[in-house]
XYZ file of C-alpha atoms in Angstrom:
631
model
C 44.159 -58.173 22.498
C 41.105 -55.696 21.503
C 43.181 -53.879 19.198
C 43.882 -57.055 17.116
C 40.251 -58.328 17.566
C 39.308 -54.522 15.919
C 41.831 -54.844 13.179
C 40.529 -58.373 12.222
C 37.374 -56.772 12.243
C 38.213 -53.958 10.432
C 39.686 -56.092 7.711
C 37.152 -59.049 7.622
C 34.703 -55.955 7.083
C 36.960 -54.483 3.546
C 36.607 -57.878 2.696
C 33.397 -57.933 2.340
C 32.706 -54.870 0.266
C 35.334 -56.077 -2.447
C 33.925 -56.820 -5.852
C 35.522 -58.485 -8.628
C 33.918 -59.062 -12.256
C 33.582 -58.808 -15.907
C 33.050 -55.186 -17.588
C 29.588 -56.728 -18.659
C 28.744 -57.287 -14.759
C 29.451 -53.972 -13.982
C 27.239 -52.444 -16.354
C 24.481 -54.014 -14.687
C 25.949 -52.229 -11.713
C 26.276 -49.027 -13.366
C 22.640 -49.605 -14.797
C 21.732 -49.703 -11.440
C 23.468 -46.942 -9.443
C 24.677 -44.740 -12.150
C 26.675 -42.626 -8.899
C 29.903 -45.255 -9.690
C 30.380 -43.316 -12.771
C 30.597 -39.587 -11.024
C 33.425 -37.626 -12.323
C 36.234 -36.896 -9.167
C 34.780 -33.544 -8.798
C 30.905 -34.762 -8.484
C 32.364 -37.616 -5.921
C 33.969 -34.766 -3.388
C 30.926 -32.287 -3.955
C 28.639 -35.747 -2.825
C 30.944 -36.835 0.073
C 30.704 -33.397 1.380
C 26.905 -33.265 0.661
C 26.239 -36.943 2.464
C 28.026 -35.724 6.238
C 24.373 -33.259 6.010
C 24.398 -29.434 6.339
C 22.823 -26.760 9.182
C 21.557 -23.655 7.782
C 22.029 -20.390 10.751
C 21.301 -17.252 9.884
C 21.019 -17.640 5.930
C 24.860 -19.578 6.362
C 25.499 -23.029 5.677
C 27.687 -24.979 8.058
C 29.174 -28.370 6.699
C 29.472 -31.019 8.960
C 32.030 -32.007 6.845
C 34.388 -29.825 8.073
C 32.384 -29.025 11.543
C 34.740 -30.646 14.195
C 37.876 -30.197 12.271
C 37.515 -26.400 10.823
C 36.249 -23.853 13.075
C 35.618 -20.225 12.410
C 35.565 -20.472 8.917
C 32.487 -21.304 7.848
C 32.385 -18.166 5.124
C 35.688 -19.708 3.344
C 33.838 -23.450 3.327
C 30.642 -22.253 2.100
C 32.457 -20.682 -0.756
C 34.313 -23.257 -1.392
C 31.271 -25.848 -1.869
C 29.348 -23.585 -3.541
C 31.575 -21.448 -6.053
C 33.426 -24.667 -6.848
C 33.096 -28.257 -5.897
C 28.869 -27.003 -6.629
C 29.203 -26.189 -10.141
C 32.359 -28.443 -10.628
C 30.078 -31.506 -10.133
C 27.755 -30.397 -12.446
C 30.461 -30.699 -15.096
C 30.472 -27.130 -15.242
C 33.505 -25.207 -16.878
C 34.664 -24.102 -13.391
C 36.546 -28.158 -12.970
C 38.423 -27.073 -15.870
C 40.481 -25.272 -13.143
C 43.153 -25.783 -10.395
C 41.730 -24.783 -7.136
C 44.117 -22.396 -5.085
C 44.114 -21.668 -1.427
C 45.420 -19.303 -0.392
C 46.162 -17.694 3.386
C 48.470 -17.698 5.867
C 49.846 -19.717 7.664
C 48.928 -22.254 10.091
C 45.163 -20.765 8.926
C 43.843 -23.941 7.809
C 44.299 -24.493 4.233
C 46.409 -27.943 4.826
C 43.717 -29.280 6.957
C 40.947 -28.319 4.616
C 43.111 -30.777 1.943
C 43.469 -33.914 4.408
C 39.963 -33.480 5.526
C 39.509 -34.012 1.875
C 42.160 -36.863 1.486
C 40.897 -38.424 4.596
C 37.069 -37.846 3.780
C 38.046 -39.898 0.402
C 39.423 -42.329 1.628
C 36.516 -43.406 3.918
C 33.480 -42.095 1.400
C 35.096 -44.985 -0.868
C 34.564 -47.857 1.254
C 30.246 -46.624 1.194
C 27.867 -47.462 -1.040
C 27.330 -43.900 -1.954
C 31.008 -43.573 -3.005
C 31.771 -46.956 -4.258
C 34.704 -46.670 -6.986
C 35.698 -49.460 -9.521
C 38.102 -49.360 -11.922
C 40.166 -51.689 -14.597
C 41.737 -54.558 -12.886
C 45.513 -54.398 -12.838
C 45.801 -50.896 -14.367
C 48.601 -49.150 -12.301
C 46.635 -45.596 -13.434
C 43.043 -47.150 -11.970
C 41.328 -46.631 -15.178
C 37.465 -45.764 -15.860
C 36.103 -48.736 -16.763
C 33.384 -47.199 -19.000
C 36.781 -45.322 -21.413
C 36.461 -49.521 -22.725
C 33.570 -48.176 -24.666
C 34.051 -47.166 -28.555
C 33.577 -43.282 -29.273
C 31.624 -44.128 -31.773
C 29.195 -45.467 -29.759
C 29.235 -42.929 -26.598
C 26.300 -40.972 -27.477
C 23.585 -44.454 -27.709
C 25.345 -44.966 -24.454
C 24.106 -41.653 -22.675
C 20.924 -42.453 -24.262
C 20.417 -45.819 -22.142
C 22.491 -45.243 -19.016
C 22.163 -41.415 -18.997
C 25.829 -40.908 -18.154
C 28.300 -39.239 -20.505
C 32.101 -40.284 -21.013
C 34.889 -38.666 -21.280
C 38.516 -39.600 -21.928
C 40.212 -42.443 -23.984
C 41.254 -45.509 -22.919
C 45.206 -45.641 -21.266
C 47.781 -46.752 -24.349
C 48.492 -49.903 -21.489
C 44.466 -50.799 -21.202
C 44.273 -50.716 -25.034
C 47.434 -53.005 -25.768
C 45.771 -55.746 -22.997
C 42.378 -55.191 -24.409
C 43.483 -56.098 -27.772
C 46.262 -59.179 -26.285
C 44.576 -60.216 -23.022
C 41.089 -59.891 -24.299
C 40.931 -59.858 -28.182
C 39.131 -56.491 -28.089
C 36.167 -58.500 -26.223
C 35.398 -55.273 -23.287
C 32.500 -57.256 -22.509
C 35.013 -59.687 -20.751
C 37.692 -57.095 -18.931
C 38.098 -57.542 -15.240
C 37.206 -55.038 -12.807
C 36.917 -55.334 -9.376
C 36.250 -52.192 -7.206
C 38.873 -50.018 -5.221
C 39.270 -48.339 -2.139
C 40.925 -44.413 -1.807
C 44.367 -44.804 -0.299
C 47.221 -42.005 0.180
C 49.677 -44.136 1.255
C 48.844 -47.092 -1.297
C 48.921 -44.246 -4.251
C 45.384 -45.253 -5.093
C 43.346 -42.305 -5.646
C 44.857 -39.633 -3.910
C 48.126 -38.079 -5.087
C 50.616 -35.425 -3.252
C 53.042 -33.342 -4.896
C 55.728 -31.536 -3.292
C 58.040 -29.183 -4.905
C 62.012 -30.092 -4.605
C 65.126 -28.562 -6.035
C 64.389 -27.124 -9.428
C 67.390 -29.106 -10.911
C 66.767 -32.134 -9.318
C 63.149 -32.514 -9.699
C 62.495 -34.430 -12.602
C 58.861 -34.084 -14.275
C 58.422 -38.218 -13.912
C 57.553 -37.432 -10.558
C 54.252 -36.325 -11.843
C 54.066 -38.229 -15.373
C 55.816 -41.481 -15.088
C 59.212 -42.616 -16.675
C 60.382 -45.049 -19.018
C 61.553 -48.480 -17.127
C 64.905 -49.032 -19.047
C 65.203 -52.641 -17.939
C 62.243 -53.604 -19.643
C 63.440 -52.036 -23.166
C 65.614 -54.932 -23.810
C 62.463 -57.507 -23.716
C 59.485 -55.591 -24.931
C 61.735 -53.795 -27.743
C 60.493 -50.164 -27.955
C 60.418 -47.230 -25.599
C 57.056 -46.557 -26.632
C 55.748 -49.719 -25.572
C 53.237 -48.686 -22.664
C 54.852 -52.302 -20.840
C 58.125 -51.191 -20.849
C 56.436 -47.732 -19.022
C 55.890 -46.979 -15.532
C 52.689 -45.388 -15.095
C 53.287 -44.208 -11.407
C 53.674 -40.245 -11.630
C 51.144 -38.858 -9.456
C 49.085 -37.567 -11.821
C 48.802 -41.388 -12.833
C 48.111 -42.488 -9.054
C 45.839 -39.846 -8.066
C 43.535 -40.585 -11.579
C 39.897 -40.509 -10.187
C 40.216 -39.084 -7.246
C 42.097 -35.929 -6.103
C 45.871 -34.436 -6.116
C 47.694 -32.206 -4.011
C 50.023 -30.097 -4.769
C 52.482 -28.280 -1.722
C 53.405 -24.756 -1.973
C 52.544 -25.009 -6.096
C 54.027 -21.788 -6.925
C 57.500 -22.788 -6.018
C 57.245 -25.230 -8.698
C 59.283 -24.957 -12.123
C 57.482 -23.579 -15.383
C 57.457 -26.918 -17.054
C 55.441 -28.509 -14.458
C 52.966 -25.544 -14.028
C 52.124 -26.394 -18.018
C 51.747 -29.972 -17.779
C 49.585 -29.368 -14.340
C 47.408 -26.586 -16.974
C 46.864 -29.180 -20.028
C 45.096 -31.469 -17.358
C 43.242 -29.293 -15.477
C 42.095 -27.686 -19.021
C 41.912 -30.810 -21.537
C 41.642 -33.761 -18.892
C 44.967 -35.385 -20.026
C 48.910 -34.793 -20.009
C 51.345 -36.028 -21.975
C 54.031 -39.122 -20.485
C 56.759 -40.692 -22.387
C 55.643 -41.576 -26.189
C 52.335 -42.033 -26.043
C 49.373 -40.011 -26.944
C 47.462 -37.634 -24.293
C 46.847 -39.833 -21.571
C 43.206 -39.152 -20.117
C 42.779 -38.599 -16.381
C 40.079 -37.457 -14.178
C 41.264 -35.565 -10.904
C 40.269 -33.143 -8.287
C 43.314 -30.703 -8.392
C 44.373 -28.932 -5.531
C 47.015 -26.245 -4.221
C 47.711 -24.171 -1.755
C 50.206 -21.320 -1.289
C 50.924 -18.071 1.273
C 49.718 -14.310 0.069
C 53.243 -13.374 -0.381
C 54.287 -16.034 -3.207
C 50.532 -15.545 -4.725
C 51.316 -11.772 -5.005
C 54.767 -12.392 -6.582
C 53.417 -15.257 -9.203
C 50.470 -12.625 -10.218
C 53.011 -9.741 -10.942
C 55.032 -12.295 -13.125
C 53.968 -11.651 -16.774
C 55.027 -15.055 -18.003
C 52.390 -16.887 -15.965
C 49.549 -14.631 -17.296
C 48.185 -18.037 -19.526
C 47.880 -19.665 -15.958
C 45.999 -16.850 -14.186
C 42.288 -17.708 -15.691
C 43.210 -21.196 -14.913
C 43.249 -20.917 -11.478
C 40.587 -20.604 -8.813
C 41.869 -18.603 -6.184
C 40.150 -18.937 -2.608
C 41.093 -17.335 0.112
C 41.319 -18.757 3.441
C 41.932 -15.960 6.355
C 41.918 -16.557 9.764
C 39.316 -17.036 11.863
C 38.195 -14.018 13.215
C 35.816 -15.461 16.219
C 36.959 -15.819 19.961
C 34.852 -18.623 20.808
C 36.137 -20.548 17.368
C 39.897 -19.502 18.511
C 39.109 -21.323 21.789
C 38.042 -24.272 19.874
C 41.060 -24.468 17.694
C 43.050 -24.234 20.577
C 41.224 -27.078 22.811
C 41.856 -29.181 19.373
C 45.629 -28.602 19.773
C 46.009 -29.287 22.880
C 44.197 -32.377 22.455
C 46.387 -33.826 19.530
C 49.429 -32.717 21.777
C 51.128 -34.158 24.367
C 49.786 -31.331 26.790
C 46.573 -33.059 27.044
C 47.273 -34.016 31.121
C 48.068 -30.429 32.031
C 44.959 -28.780 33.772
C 44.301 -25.054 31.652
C 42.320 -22.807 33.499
C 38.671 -21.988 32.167
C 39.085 -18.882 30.566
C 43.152 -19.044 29.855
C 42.871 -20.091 26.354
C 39.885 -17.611 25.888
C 42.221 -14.495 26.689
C 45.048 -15.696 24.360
C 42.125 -16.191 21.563
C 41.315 -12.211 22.695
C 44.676 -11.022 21.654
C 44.845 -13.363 18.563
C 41.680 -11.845 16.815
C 42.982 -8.446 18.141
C 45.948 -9.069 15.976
C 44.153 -9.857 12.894
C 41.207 -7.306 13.078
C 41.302 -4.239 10.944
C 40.472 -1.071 12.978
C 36.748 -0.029 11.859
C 36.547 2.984 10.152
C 32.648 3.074 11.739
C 31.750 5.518 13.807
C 31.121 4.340 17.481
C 32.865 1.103 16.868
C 36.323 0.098 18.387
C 38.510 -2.979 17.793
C 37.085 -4.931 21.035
C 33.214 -4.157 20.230
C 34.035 -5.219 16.336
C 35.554 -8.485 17.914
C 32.256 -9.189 20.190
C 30.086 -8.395 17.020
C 32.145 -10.726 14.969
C 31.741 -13.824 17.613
C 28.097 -12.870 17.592
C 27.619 -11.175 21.324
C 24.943 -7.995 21.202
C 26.471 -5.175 21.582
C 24.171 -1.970 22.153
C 22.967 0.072 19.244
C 24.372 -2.332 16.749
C 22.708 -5.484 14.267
C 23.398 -8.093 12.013
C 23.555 -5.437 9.457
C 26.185 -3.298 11.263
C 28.527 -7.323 11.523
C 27.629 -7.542 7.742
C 28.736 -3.310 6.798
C 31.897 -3.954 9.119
C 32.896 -7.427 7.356
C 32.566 -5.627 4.331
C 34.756 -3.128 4.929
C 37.924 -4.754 4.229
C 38.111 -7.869 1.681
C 41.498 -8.726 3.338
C 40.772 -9.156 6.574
C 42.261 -12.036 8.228
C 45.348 -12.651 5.938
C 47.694 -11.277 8.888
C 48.135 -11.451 12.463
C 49.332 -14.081 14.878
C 48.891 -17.807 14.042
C 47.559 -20.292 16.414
C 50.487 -22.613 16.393
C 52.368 -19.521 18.100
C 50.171 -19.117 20.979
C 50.056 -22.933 21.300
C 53.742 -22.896 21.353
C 53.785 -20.171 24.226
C 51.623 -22.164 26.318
C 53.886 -24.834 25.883
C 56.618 -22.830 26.785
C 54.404 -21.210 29.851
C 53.556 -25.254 31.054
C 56.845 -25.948 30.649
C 58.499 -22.834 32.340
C 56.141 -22.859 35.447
C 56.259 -27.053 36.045
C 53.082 -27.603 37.664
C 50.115 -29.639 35.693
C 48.012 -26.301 35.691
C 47.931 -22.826 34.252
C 45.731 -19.974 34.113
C 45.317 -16.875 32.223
C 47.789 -14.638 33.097
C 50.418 -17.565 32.760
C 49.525 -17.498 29.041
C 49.173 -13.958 28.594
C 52.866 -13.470 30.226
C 54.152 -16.059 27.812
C 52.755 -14.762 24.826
C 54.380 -11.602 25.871
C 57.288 -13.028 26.646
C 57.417 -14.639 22.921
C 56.836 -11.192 20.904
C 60.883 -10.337 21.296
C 61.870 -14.127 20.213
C 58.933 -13.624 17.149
C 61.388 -12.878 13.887
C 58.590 -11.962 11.456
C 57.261 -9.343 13.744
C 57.696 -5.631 13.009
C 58.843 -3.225 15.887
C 55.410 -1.030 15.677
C 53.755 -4.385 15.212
C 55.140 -5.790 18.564
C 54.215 -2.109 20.479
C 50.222 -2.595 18.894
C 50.578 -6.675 20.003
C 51.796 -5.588 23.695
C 48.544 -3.183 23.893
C 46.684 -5.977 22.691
C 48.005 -8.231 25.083
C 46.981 -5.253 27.847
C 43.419 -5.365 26.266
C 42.696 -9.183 26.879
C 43.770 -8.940 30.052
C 41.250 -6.276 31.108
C 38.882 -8.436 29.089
C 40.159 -11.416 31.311
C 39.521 -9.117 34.887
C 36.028 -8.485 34.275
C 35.777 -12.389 33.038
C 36.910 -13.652 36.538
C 35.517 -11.306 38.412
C 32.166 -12.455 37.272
C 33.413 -16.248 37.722
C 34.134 -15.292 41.247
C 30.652 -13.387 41.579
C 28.829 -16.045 40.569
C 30.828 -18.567 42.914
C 30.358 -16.483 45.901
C 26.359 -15.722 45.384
C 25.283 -18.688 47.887
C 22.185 -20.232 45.319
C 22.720 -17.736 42.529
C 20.464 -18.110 40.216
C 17.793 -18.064 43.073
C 19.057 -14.643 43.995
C 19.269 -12.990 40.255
C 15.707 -14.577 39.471
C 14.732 -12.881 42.987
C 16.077 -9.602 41.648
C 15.238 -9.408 38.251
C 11.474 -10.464 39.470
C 11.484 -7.359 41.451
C 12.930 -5.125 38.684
C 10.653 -6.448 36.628
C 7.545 -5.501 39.024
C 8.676 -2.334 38.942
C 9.442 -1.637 35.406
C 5.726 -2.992 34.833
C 4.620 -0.053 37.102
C 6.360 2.434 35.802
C 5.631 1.887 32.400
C 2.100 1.936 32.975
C 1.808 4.649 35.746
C 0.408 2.532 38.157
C 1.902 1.699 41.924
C 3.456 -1.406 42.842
C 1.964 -3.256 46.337
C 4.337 -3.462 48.862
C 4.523 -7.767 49.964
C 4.464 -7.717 53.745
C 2.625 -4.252 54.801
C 0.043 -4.633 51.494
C 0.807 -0.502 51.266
C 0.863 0.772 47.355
C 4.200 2.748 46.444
C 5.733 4.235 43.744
C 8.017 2.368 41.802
C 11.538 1.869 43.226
C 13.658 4.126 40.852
C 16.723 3.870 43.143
C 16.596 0.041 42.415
C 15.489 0.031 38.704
C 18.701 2.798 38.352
C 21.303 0.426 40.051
C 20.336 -2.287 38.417
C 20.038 -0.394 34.917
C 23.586 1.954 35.539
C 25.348 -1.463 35.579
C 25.257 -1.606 31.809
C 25.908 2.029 30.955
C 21.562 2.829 30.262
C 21.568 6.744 30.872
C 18.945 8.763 32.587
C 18.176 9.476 29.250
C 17.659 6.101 27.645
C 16.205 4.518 31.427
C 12.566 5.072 29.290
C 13.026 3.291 26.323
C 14.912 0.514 27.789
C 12.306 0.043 29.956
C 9.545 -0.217 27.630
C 11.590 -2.418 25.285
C 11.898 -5.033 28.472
C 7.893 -5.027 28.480
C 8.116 -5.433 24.695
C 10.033 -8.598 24.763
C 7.680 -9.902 27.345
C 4.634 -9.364 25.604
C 6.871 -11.110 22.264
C 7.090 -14.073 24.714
C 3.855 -14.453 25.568
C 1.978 -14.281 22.273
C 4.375 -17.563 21.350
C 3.283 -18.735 24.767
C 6.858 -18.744 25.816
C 7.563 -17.510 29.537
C 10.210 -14.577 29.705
C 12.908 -16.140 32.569
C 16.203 -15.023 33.098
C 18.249 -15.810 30.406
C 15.749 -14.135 28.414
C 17.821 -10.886 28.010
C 21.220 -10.972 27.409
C 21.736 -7.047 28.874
C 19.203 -7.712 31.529
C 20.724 -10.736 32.787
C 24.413 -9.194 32.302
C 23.214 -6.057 34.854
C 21.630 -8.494 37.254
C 24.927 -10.333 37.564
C 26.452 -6.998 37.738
C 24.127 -5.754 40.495
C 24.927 -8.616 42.716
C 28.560 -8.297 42.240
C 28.428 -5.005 43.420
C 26.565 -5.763 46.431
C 28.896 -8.544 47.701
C 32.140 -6.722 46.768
C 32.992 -6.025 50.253
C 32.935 -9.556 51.509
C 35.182 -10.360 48.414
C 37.600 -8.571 48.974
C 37.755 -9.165 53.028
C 37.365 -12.723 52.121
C 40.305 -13.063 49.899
C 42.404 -10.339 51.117
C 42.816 -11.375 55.054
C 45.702 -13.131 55.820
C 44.491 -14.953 58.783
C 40.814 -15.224 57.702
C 38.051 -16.310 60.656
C 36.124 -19.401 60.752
C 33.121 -18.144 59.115
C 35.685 -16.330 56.401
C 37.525 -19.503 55.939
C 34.382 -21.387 55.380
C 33.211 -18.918 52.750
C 36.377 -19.336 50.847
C 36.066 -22.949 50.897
C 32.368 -22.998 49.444
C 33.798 -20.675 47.009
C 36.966 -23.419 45.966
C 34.588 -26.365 46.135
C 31.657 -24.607 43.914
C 34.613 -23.432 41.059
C 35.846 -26.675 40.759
C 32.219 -28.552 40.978
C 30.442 -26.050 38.438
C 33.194 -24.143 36.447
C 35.139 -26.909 35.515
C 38.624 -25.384 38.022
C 40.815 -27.686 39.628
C 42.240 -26.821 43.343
C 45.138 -25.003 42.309
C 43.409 -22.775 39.791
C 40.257 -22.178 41.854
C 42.901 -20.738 44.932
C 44.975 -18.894 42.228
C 41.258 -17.075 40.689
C 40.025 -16.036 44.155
C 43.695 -14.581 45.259
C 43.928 -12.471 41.900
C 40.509 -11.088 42.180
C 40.438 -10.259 45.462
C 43.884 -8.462 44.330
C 41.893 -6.977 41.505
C 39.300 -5.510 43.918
C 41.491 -4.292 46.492
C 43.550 -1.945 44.062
């Protein structure tokens, strides 16, 4: 019975933030917290605002979008800033429908319920508190009740200008209901609802014949004509199009550019004037965040139609690519799987990792940089140092091509592959080569792919899964190092001795016989040759590790292990190396020994404990990589 005790709750709770009084009362309201009167555009840039904001690296992430949207944090930024921004401030910019446009399954219909769902709640807060007309079906403002003639004295007390006229229903009940007294008009305040039609509106084209433009407008209610007379008697007029419904908060139109020409207009007049015309009646006023979105293909084709030039200045186009960072694919992925009914199946660290791999492969352009492939591009892009480049060699490379990101694979394939892999293999676990087969697997069964697309996807598939080897043979390293981070510590203290020495000329002091010796070079070389340092470069490398230790301790920080990502990286390295042997005895021997068997089973128990494996992964990992080593 919780469930009912929360919905009780829930409701008892709306019930308390409903408000009901007379047009006069809610001036002393609006006197009060002017924010009721916000335009729709001012209300979404606010809601977005209120969730707070991180600022990395000179970028500002939304946590507005942060657990929904991931990877796309350029896109969002724009979007607040080049629009809902300067759209709040009432600048000409809300005078225009905002477009976005990417492909598909790249976010642009979960950017829009975010919205719709963010609206819905910000509503029911102080912050976003909405009120409206009582019993108008279009929601009205109540401050249109005020005379023109006297809008300007009204800025000049309440500081808040109006715009829009009254509805041609709320003036015929003003003058019946209320003998032109506003003072005495109900309103009461409302709450965002999508599936009451309060606030939030959602268009979707149809057939072209069919469709009638009263979806969007309203139509005439021909049983009333008989007892109110006239067809242009607002009563005898239903005012629920969806531009009527979504009046004060936002509307979305699906896949807008399918739409007929005669909707496109009626969608311009109230983007550009704030009104639209319904039935006959003058311009009906109405205050909306409008919103599209559309594929590259159909934006292309409308463009390159000359009759819809008139629309092209009226539209804000933003472009939403795909994400183009590994560790954001991964996220995406996680979130998938979590809304899906593939929650109880155990993936394999790393699995969804290597199908992210190939999916940013697929959607990377190759750099025309020198000294840059597609796979160090990819680790600059999901911000892993990569020698001899910077943040200004990510920024030159993103640069390079303003379309990146409008093509490649789409995550609902590769969550429909692993799907198919779960399914296919019937076991409640699967690892990374599972989900690298299927994806392969998929590329014949893919219609929109291109032959010499499916040869570059099959090398990209080859590429993650080299990415994948050196990924679990490190897992396994670390596994199999009994006390690891005891032993790299251990190692990179004694590396670190003898870089010291060498640096400064001086000997190093051997521990047990006290004797003084040169520095070890054989050791500083094994260690360094692990990450590619040349005989050349040994120097400088060197003396920029002593660098970054003296940085340390003028901040009074102490320089530890994970201090340096390529220092730590050849460590690991190092002590792979050394142990390789009893890998690959360990996991290769059929009928391993006691001590052997033991070893393994350390191994299993640590994957699972620390790395997050389950039995049947951790025993799959240690067979492939002892196949790995053994080749």
């Amino acid at each position: 019975m919780d469930i009912l005790n929360k919905v009780r709750s829930y409701r008892e709770e709306e019930d308390k933030i409903k408000w009901e009084g007379t047009f006069a009362e809610y001036l002393d309201i609006v006197k009060r917290r002017p924010e009721v009167a916000q335009t729709a555009h001012s209300r979404v840039y606010n809601m977005i605002k209120s969730s707070g904001l991180t600022e990395r690296n000179g970028q500002k992430l939304y946590h507005f979008f942060g657990e929904e949207i991931f990877g796309l944090e350029d896109s969002i930024e724009r979007l607040v800033e080049e629009y809902f921004h300067p759209a709040a401030k009432r600048l000409d910019v809300r005078k225009r429908i905002l477009l976005l446009m990417g492909p598909v399954s790249g976010g642009k219909s979960s950017i829009v319920t975010l919205l719709k769902r963010g609206f819905e709640q910000y509503s029911k807060t102080d912050a976003g508190a909405v009120y409206a007309i009582k019993g108008c079906p279009m929601h009205e403002d109540p401050l249109h009740l005020i005379p023109n003639h006297l809008r300007d004295d009204f800025f000049e007390e309440y500081g808040i200008r109006i715009e829009g006229s009254l509805s041609p229903l709320s003036t015929m009940r003003l003058e019946r209901e209320y003998n032109g007294r506003i003072e005495d008009v109900l309103v009461e305040r409302i709450f965002f609802s999508e599936d009451k039609r309060v606030g939030i509106g959602t268009f979707t084209p149809s057939d072209p014949k069919s469709q009638d433009i009263a979806d969007l407008t309203g139509s005439i209610d021909f049983s009333t004509i008989a007892e109110f007379g006239s067809e242009s008697d607002p009563r005898a007029y239903r005012f629920d199009g969806e531009f009527n419904k979504a009046n004060r908060g936002m509307m979305e139109f699906q896949e807008m550019l399918k739409l007929d020409e005669k909707f496109l207009w009626h969608l311009l007049s109230l983007t550009q004037e704030g009104n639209f015309k319904a039935g006959r009646f003058a311009l009906i006023s109405a205050d909306e965040l409008i919103v599209a979105h559309t594929n590259e293909t159909e934006y292309r084709s409308f463009i390159s139609n000359k009759k819809n030039e008139a629309l092209h200045s009226r539209i804000i186009v933003m472009p939403i690519p795909y994400n183009l960072k590994v560790s954001q694919e991964e996220r995406i992925y996680q979130k998938m799987i979590r809304e899906s009914d593939m929650k109880h199946v155990h993936v394999a660290p790393h699995a969804l990792r290597a199908a992210a791999i190939f999916s940013i492969l697929t959607r990377l352009e190759t750099p025309n940089k020198q000294g840059v492939d597609l796979v160090k591009k990819m680790r600059l892009y999901d911000g892993e140092s990569v020698e001899g480049f910077n943040q200004m060699d990510v920024e030159e490379l993103q640069k390079e091509f303003t379309n990146e990101g409008m093509k490649g694979i789409d995550p609902r394939y590769v969550i429909n592959r692993i799907s198919s892999a779960i399914i296919r293999k019937e076991v409640p676990s699967i690892n990374a080569l599972d989900v690298l087969r299927a994806l392969k697997d998929g590329l014949d069964q893919h219609a929109s792919i291109s032959q010499e697309d499916r040869d570059k996807y099959m090398n990209y598939i080859a590429i993650a899964r080299k990415e994948y080897d050196e990924i679990a043979k490190k897992e396994i390293q670390k596994a199999f190092v009994y006390s690891y981070e005891e032993s790299a510590i251990t190692l990179m203290d004694n590396y670190l001795d003898n870089v010291e020495a060498f640096c400064n000329k001086n000997k190093i002091r051997d521990p047990l016989t006290g004797e003084e010796m040169n520095p070890d070079e054989k050791l500083m070389r094994s260690i360094e040759e692990q990450i590619g340092v040349s005989e050349n470069a040994k120097k400088a490398f060197r003396e920029e590790i002593l660098i970054r230790i003296s940085a340390y301790a003028r901040k009074g920080k102490r320089f530890d292990y994970n201090s340096h990502d390529r220092l730590r990286e050849a460590i690991q390295k190092k002590l792979f190396a050394d142990l390789k042997d009893v890998v690959k005895i360990t996991t290769s021997s059929k009928t391993p020994d006691e001590s052997q068997l033991k070893k393994v089973n350390e191994v299993v128990a640590r994957l699972i404990d620390e790395h997050g494996y389950n039995s049947t992964s951790a025993n799959e990992l240690l067979r492939y990589v002892g196949s790995l080593l053994n080749r």
